Coordinates of C-alpha atoms in Angstrom, one line a residue:
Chain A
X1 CA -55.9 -133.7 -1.4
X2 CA -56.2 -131.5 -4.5
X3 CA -58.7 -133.7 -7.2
X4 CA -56.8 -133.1 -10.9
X5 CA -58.9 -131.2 -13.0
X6 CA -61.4 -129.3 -10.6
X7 CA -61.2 -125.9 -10.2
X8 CA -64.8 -125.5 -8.4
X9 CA -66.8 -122.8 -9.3
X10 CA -65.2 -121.0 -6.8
X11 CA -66.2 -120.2 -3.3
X12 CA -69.1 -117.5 -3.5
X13 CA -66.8 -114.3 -4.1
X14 CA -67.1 -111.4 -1.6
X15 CA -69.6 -113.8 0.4
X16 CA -67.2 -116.5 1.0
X17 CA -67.2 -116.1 4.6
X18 CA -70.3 -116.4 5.1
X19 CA -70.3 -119.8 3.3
X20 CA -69.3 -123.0 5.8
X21 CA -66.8 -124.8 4.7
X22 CA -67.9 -127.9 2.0
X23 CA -70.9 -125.9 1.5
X24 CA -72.4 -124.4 -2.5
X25 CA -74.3 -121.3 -2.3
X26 CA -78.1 -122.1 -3.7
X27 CA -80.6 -119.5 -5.3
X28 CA -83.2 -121.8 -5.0
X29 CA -84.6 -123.5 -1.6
X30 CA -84.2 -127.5 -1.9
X31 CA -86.8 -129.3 -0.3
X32 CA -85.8 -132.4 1.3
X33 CA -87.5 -134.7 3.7
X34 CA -87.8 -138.2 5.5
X35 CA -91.2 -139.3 4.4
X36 CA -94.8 -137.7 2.9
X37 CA -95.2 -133.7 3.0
X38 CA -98.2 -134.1 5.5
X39 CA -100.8 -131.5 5.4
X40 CA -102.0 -129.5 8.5
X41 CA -105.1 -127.2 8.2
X42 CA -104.4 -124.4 10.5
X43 CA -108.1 -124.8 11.9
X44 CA -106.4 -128.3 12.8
X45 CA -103.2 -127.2 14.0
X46 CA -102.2 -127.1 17.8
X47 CA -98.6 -126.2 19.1
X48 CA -97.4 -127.4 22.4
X49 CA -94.9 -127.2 25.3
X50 CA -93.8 -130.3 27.5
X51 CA -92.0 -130.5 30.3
X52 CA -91.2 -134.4 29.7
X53 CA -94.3 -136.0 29.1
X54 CA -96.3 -133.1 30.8
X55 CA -98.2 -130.6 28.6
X56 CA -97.9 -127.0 30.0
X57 CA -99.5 -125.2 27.8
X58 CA -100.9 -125.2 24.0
X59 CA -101.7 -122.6 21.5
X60 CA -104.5 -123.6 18.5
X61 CA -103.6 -120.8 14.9
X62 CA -105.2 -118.2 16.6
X63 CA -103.7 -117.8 20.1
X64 CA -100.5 -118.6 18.9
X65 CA -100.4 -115.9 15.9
X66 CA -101.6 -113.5 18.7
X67 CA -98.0 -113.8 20.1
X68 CA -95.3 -111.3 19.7
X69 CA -94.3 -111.5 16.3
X70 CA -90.8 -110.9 15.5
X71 CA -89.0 -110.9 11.9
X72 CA -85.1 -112.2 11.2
X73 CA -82.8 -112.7 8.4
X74 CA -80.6 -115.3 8.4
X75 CA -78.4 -117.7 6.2
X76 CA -79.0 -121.1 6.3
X77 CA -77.2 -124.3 6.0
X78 CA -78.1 -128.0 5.0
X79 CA -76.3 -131.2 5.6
X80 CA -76.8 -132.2 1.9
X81 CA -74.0 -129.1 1.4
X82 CA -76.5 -126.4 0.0
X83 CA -76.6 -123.0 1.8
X84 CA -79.0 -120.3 1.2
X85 CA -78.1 -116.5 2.1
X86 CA -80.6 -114.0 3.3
X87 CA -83.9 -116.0 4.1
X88 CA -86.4 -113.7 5.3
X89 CA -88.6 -114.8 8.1
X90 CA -91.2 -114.7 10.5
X91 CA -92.4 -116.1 13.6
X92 CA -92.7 -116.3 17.3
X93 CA -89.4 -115.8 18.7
X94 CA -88.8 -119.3 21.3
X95 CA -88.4 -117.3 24.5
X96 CA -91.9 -115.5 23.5
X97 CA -93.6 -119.0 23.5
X98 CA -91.5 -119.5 26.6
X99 CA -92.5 -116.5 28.4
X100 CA -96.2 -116.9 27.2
X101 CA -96.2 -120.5 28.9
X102 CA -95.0 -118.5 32.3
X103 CA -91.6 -120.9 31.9
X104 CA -87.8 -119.7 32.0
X105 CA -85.3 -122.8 32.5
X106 CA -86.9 -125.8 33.3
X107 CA -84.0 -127.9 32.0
X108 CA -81.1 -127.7 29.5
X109 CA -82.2 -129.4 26.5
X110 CA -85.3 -129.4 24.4
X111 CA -86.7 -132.2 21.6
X112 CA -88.9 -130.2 18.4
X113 CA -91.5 -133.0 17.4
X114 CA -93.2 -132.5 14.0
X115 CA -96.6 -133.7 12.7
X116 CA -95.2 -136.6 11.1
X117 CA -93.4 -138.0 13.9
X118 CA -90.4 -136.4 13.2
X119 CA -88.1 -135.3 16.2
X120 CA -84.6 -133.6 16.7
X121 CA -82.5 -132.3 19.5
X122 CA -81.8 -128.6 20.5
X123 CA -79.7 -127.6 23.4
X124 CA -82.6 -125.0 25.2
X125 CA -79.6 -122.0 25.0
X126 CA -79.6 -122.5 21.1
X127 CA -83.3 -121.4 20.8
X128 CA -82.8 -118.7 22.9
X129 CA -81.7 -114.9 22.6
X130 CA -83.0 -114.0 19.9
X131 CA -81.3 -117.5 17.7
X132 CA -84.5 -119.3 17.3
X133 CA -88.4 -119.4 16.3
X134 CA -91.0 -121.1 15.3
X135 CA -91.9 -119.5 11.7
X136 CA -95.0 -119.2 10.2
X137 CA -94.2 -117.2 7.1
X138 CA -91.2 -117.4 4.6
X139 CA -90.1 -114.1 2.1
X140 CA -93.6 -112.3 3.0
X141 CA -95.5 -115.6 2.4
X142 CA -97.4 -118.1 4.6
X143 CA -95.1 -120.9 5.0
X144 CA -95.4 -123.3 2.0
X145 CA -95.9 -127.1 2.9
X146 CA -93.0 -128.2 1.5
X147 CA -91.0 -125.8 3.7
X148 CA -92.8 -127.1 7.0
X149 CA -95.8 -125.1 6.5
X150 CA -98.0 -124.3 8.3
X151 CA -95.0 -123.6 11.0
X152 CA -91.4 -124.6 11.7
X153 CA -89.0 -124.3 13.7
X154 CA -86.2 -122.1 12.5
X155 CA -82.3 -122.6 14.5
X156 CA -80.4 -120.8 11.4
X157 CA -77.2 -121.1 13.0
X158 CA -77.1 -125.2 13.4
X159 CA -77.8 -127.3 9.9
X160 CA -81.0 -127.4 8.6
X161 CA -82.2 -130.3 10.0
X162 CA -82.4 -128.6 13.3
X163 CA -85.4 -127.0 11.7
X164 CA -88.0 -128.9 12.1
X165 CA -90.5 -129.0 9.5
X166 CA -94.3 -129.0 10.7
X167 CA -93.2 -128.8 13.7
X168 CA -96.0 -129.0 16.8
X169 CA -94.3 -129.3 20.0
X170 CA -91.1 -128.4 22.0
X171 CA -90.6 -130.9 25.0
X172 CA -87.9 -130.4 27.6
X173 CA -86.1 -133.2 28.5
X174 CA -83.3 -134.0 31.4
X175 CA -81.0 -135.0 29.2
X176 CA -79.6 -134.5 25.5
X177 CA -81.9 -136.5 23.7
X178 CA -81.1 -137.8 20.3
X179 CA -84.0 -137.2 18.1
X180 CA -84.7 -138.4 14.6
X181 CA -81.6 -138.0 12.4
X182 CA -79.5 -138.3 15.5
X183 CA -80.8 -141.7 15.8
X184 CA -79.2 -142.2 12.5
X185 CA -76.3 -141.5 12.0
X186 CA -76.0 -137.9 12.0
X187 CA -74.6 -135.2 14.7
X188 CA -76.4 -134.9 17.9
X189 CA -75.7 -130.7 17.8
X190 CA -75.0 -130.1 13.7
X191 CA -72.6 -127.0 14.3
X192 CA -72.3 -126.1 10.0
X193 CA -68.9 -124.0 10.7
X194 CA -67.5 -127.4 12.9
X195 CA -69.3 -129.4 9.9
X196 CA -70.7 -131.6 12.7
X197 CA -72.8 -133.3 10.0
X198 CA -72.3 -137.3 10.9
X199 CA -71.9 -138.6 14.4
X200 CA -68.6 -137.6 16.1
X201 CA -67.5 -135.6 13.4
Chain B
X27 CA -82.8 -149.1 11.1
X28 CA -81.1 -147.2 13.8
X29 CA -77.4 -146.8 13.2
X30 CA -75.5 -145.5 16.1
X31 CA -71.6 -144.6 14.6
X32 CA -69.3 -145.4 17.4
X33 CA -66.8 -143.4 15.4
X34 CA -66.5 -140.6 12.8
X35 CA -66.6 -142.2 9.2
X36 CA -63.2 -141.4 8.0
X37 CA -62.7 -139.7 4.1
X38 CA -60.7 -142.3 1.8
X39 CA -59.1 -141.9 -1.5
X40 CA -60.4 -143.8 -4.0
X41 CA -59.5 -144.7 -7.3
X42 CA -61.8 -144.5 -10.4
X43 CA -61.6 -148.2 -12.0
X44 CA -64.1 -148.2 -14.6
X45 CA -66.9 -145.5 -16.0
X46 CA -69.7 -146.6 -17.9
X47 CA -72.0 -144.2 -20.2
X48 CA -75.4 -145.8 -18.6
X49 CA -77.6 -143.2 -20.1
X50 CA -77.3 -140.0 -22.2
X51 CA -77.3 -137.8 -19.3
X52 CA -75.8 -140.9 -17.1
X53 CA -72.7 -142.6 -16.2
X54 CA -71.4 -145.1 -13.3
X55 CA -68.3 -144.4 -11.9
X56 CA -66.8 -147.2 -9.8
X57 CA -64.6 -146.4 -6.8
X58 CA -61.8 -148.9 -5.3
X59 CA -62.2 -148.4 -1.8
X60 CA -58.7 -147.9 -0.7
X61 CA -61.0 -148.6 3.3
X62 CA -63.3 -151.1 2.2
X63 CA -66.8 -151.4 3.8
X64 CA -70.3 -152.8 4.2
X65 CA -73.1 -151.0 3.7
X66 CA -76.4 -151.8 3.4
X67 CA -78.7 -151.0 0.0
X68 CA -80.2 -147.6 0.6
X69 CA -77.3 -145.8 1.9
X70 CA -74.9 -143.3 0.5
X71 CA -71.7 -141.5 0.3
X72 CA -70.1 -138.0 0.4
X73 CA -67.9 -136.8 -2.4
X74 CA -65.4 -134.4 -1.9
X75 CA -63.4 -133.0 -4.7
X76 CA -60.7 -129.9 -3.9
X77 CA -59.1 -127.3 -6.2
X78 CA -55.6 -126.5 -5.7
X79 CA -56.6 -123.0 -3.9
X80 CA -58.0 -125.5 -1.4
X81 CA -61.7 -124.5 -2.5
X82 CA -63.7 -128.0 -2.1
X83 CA -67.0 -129.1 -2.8
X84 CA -68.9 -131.9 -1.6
X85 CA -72.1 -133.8 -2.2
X86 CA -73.8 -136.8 -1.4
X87 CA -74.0 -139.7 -4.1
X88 CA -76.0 -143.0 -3.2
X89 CA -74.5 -146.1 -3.7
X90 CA -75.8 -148.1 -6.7
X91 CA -74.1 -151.5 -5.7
X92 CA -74.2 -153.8 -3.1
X93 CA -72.2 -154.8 -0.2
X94 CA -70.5 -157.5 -1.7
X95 CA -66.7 -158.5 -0.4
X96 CA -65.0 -157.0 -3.1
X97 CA -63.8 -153.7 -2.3
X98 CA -65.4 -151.3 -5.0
X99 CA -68.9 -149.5 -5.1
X100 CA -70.1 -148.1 -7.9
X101 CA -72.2 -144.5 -8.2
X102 CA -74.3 -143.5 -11.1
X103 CA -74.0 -140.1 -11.5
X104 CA -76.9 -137.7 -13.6
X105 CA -74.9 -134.7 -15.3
X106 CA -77.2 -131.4 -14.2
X107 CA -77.4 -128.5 -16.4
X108 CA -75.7 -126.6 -13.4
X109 CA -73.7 -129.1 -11.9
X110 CA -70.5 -128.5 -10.5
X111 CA -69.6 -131.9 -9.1
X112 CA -71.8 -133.8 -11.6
X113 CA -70.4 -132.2 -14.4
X114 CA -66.5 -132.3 -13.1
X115 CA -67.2 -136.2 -13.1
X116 CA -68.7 -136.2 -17.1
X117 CA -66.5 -134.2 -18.1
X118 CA -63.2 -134.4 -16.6
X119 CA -62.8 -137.3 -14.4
X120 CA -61.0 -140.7 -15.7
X121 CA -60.0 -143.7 -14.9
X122 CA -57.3 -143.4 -12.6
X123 CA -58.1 -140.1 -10.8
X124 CA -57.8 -140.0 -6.9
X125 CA -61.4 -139.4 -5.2
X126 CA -61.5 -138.5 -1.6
X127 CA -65.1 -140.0 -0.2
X128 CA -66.6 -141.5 2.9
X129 CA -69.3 -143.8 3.6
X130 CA -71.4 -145.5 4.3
X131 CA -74.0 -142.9 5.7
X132 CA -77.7 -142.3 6.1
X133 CA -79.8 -144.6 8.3
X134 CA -83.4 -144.5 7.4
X135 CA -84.0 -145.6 3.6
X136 CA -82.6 -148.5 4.3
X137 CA -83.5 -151.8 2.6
X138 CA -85.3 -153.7 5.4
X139 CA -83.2 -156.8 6.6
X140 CA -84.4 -159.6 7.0
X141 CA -86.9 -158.9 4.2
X142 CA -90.1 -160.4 4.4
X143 CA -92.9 -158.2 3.6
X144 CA -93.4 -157.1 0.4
X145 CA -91.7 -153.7 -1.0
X146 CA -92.9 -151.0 -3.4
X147 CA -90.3 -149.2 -5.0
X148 CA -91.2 -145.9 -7.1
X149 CA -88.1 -143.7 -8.5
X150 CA -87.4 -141.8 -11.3
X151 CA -84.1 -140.7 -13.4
X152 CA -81.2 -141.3 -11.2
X153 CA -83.6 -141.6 -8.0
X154 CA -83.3 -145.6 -9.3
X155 CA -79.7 -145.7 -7.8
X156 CA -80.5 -146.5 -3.8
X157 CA -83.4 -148.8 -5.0
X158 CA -81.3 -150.6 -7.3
X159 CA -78.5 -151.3 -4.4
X160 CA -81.8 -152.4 -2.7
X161 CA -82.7 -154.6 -5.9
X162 CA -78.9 -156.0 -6.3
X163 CA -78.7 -157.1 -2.6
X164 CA -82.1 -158.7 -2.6
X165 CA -81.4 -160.8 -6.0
X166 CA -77.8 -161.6 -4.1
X167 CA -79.5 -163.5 -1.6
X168 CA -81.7 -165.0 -3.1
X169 CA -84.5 -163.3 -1.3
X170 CA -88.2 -164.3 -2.6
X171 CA -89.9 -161.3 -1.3
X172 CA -92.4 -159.8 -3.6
X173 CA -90.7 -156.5 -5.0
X174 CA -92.4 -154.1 -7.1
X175 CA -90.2 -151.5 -8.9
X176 CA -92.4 -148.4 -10.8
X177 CA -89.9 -146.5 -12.4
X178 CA -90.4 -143.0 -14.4
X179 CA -88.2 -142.0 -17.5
X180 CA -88.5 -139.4 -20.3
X181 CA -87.9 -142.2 -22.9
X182 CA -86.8 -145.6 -23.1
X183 CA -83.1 -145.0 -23.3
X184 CA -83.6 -142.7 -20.1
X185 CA -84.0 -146.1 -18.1
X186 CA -81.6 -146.6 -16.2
X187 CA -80.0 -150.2 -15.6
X188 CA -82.5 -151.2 -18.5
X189 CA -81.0 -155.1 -19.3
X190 CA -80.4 -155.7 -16.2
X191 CA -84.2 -155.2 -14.5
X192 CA -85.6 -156.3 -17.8
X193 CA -83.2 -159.5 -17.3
X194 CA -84.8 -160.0 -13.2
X195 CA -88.3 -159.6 -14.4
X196 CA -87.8 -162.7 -16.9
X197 CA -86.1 -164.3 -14.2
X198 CA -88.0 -163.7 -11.1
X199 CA -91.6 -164.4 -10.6
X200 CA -91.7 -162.2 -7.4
X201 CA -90.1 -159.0 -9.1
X202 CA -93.0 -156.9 -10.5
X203 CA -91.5 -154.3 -13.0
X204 CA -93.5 -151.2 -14.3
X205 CA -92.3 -148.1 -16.6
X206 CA -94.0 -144.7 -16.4
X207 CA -92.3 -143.4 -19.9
X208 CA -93.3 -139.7 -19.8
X209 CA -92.3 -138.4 -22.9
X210 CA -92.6 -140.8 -25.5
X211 CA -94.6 -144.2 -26.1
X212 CA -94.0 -147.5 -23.8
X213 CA -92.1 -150.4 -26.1
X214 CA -94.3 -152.6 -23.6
X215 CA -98.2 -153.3 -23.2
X216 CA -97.4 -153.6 -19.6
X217 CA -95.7 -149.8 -19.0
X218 CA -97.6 -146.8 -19.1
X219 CA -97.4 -143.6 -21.3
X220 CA -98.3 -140.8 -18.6
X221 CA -96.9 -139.2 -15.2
X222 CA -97.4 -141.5 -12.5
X223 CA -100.6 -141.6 -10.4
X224 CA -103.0 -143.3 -7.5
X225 CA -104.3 -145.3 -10.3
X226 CA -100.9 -146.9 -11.5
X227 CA -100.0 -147.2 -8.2
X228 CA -103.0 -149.0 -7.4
X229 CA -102.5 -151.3 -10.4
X230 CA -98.8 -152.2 -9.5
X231 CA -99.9 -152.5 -6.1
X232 CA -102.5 -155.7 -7.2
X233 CA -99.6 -157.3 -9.3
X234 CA -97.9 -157.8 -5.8
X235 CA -100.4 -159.7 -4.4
X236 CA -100.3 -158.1 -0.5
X237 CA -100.4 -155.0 0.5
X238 CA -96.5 -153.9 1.0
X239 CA -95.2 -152.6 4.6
X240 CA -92.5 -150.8 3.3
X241 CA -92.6 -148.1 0.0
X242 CA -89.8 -146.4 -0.8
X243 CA -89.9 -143.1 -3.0
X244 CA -86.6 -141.7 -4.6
X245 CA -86.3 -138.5 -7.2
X246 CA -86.8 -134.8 -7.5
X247 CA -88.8 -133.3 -4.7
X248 CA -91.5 -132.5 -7.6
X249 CA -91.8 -136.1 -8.7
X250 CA -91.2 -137.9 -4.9
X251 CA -94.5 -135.3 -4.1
X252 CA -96.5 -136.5 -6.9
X253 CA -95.6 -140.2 -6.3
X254 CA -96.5 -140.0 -3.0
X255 CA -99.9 -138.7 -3.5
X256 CA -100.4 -141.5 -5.9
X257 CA -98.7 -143.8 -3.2
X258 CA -101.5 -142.4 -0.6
X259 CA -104.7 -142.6 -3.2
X260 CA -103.7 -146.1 -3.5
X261 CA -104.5 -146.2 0.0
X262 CA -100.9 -147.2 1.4
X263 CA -100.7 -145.4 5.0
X264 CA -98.2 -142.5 5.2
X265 CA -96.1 -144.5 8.3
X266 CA -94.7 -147.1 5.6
X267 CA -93.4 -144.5 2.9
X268 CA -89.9 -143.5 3.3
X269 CA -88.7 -140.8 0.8
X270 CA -85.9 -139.3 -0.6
X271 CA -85.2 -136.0 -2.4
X272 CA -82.3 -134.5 -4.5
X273 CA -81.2 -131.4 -3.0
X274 CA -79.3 -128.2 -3.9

């Protein structure tokens, strides 16, 4: 349905296809979140895998930033409709946390929790191959707070709030479990070029 | 709180039935929902407007009314120096004009039902929409629980929905009603002349009598970080505080 009177800014020019449709280009990096920025002192911070309930293995700052580091550039895409081209990031690629825990597949689907309690689903074949890390520095920079600082969880390719913020573990689970947003009304896999943003879209 | 969809929220067309200059930089646009729904205080919608090369653009507004039967909601909408919905609805839109949205969506700053503990609400600008839904429905039915609203504007006539809060404070004993003017001098004693802080939090927090359960912070991501500081200095634990920031 055309609207009468909008002609849109129009749709990003020669970078139009790499825009999702009912997405706006951003130059600046939106910060949105559920609750309080919480604040981790790396000397504080641990990271670990779960099997279920079952820790396998965990990292403190240091053992963790001894990991194969590996550096991407990628556009990104929020719910809220903003996308972002050319972030530049680093971090420890998933299947090098994987590999450091000595696991491969031990099930299909993984939950990210965060600091602050918050959760969200990834199928386990989305972090892998090279799609997915969890980043510790942003354009050249430690990881600002507000950006999930001191690390996040980076799935480019899915909408943003894949990416967990502060994020501390990565559980595998048996089946697709919803995690936070999921629980609330938005899409348990978040595909921005399917615009899965709300449940059964 | 948890809202599982058992079906995708469909886009509606919507007619404009009435648009109200609210502030100098906002106006309320109100919507016949050609689908009428429920929602609950808190929750928003998605706007999508199209060009005729079939360009769209979409973002999410909250809804400033509440649920009530009849079938219109109404958004308040802050023009942005850059904004290419916001400013399509200043400047262009009028009563009339078809509106594709769809609604209602978000489950998490959600006005708690039943409500029984008391709620602090801290927003600033337009970030007063979703707590004035939550305001409305509360005063609808008649609920008694001690609300406290600390709101932040650049200058009196920034305020948002001024009559009408100023009219529930006279009215209701259990509605506590602060200003944080930041860029000019409070007409009241009671309202403060400065950016808000632990300290004004604090002091709202004692005019509510108990400790609130549930805080809900709504504006920029600057101001939502600087409230909740104040909200945590106050010493309110960070599990209760459920925020909300513009984005992009």
């Amino acid at each position: 349905m055309v609207t009468r009177g909008f002609t849109g800014r129009g749709s990003g020019g020669d970078q139009s296809n790499r825009i999702p449709p009912g997405q706006h280009l951003v130059e600046n990096f939106p910060v949105l979140s559920a609750g309080p920025t919480p604040s981790v002192d790396p000397s504080d911070w641990t990271f670990t895998v779960k099997i279920g309930p079952k820790p396998v293995k965990v990292w403190d700052w240091s053992a963790f930033n001894a990991l194969p580091k590996t550096k991407i550039t990628r556009d990104i895409h929020c719910v809220t409709s903003w996308s972002k081209l050319d972030t530049a990031w680093e971090g420890v690629l998933v299947e090098d946390i994987l590999a450091d825990a000595g696991l491969e597949r031990p099930s299909d689907f993984v939950l990210a929790h965060s600091y602050d309690g918050y959760s969200t689903n990834v199928p386990l074949a989305d972090l892998l191959s090279g799609k997915a890390m969890v980043a510790l520095n942003y354009a050249g920079k430690p990881l600002p707070r507000d950006h999930g600082g001191p690390a996040r969880l980076l799935v480019p390719h899915l909408y943003f709030w894949k990416s967990a913020k502060w994020v501390n573990a990565l559980q595998f689970t048996t089946r697709d479990e919803a995690g936070f947003w999921e629980l609330r009304g938005y899409h348990m896999y978040g595909d921005p070029w399917r615009q899965q943003r709300y449940t059964n879209d | 709180m948890t809202e599982n969809l058992a079906q995708t929220v469909p886009w509606q067309s919507c007619a404009i039935t009435e648009i109200v200059q609210q502030t100098p930089s906002i106006k309320s646009f109100f919507f016949r929902l050609s689908k009428p729904f429920a929602h609950i205080a808190g929750q928003h919608v998605d706007v999508r407007l199209t060009a005729p090369d079939g360009y769209s653009a979409m973002r999410s507004y909250s809804i400033a009314s509440w649920a009530i039967s009849s079938p219109t909601i109404e958004l308040a909408i802050e023009r942005l120096p850059d904004g290419e919905v916001s400013q399509f609805f200043h400047d262009v839109a009028a009563i009339g004009d078809e509106i594709e949205l769809r609604g209602p969506l978000g489950g998490h700053f959600l006005w708690p039902e039943p409500a029984i503990d008391p709620v602090l609400l801290i927003g600033a600008g337009s970030g007063l929409v979703p707590l004035m839904a939550m305001i409305r429905q509360r005063r609808a039915l008649a609920q008694v629980v001690p609300t406290a609203l600390l709101l932040s504007a650049r200058t009196a006539e920034d305020v948002l929905f001024s009559e009408e809060l100023h009219s529930i404070e006279i009215s209701d004993p259990m509605f506590v009603f602060a200003l944080a003017i930041t860029r000019d001098q409070p007409v009241r004693a009671s309202d403060y002349a400065r950016r808000i802080d632990g300290v004004m939090v604090q002091e709202v927090l004692a005019r509510l009598y108990r400790k609130p359960t549930q805080v809900f912070i709504c504006g920029s991501n600057s101001f939502v970080n600087v409230a909740t500081d104040g909200a945590l200095l106050a010493g309110l634990d960070p599990s209760i505080i459920k925020t909300e920031r513009y984005g992009g």
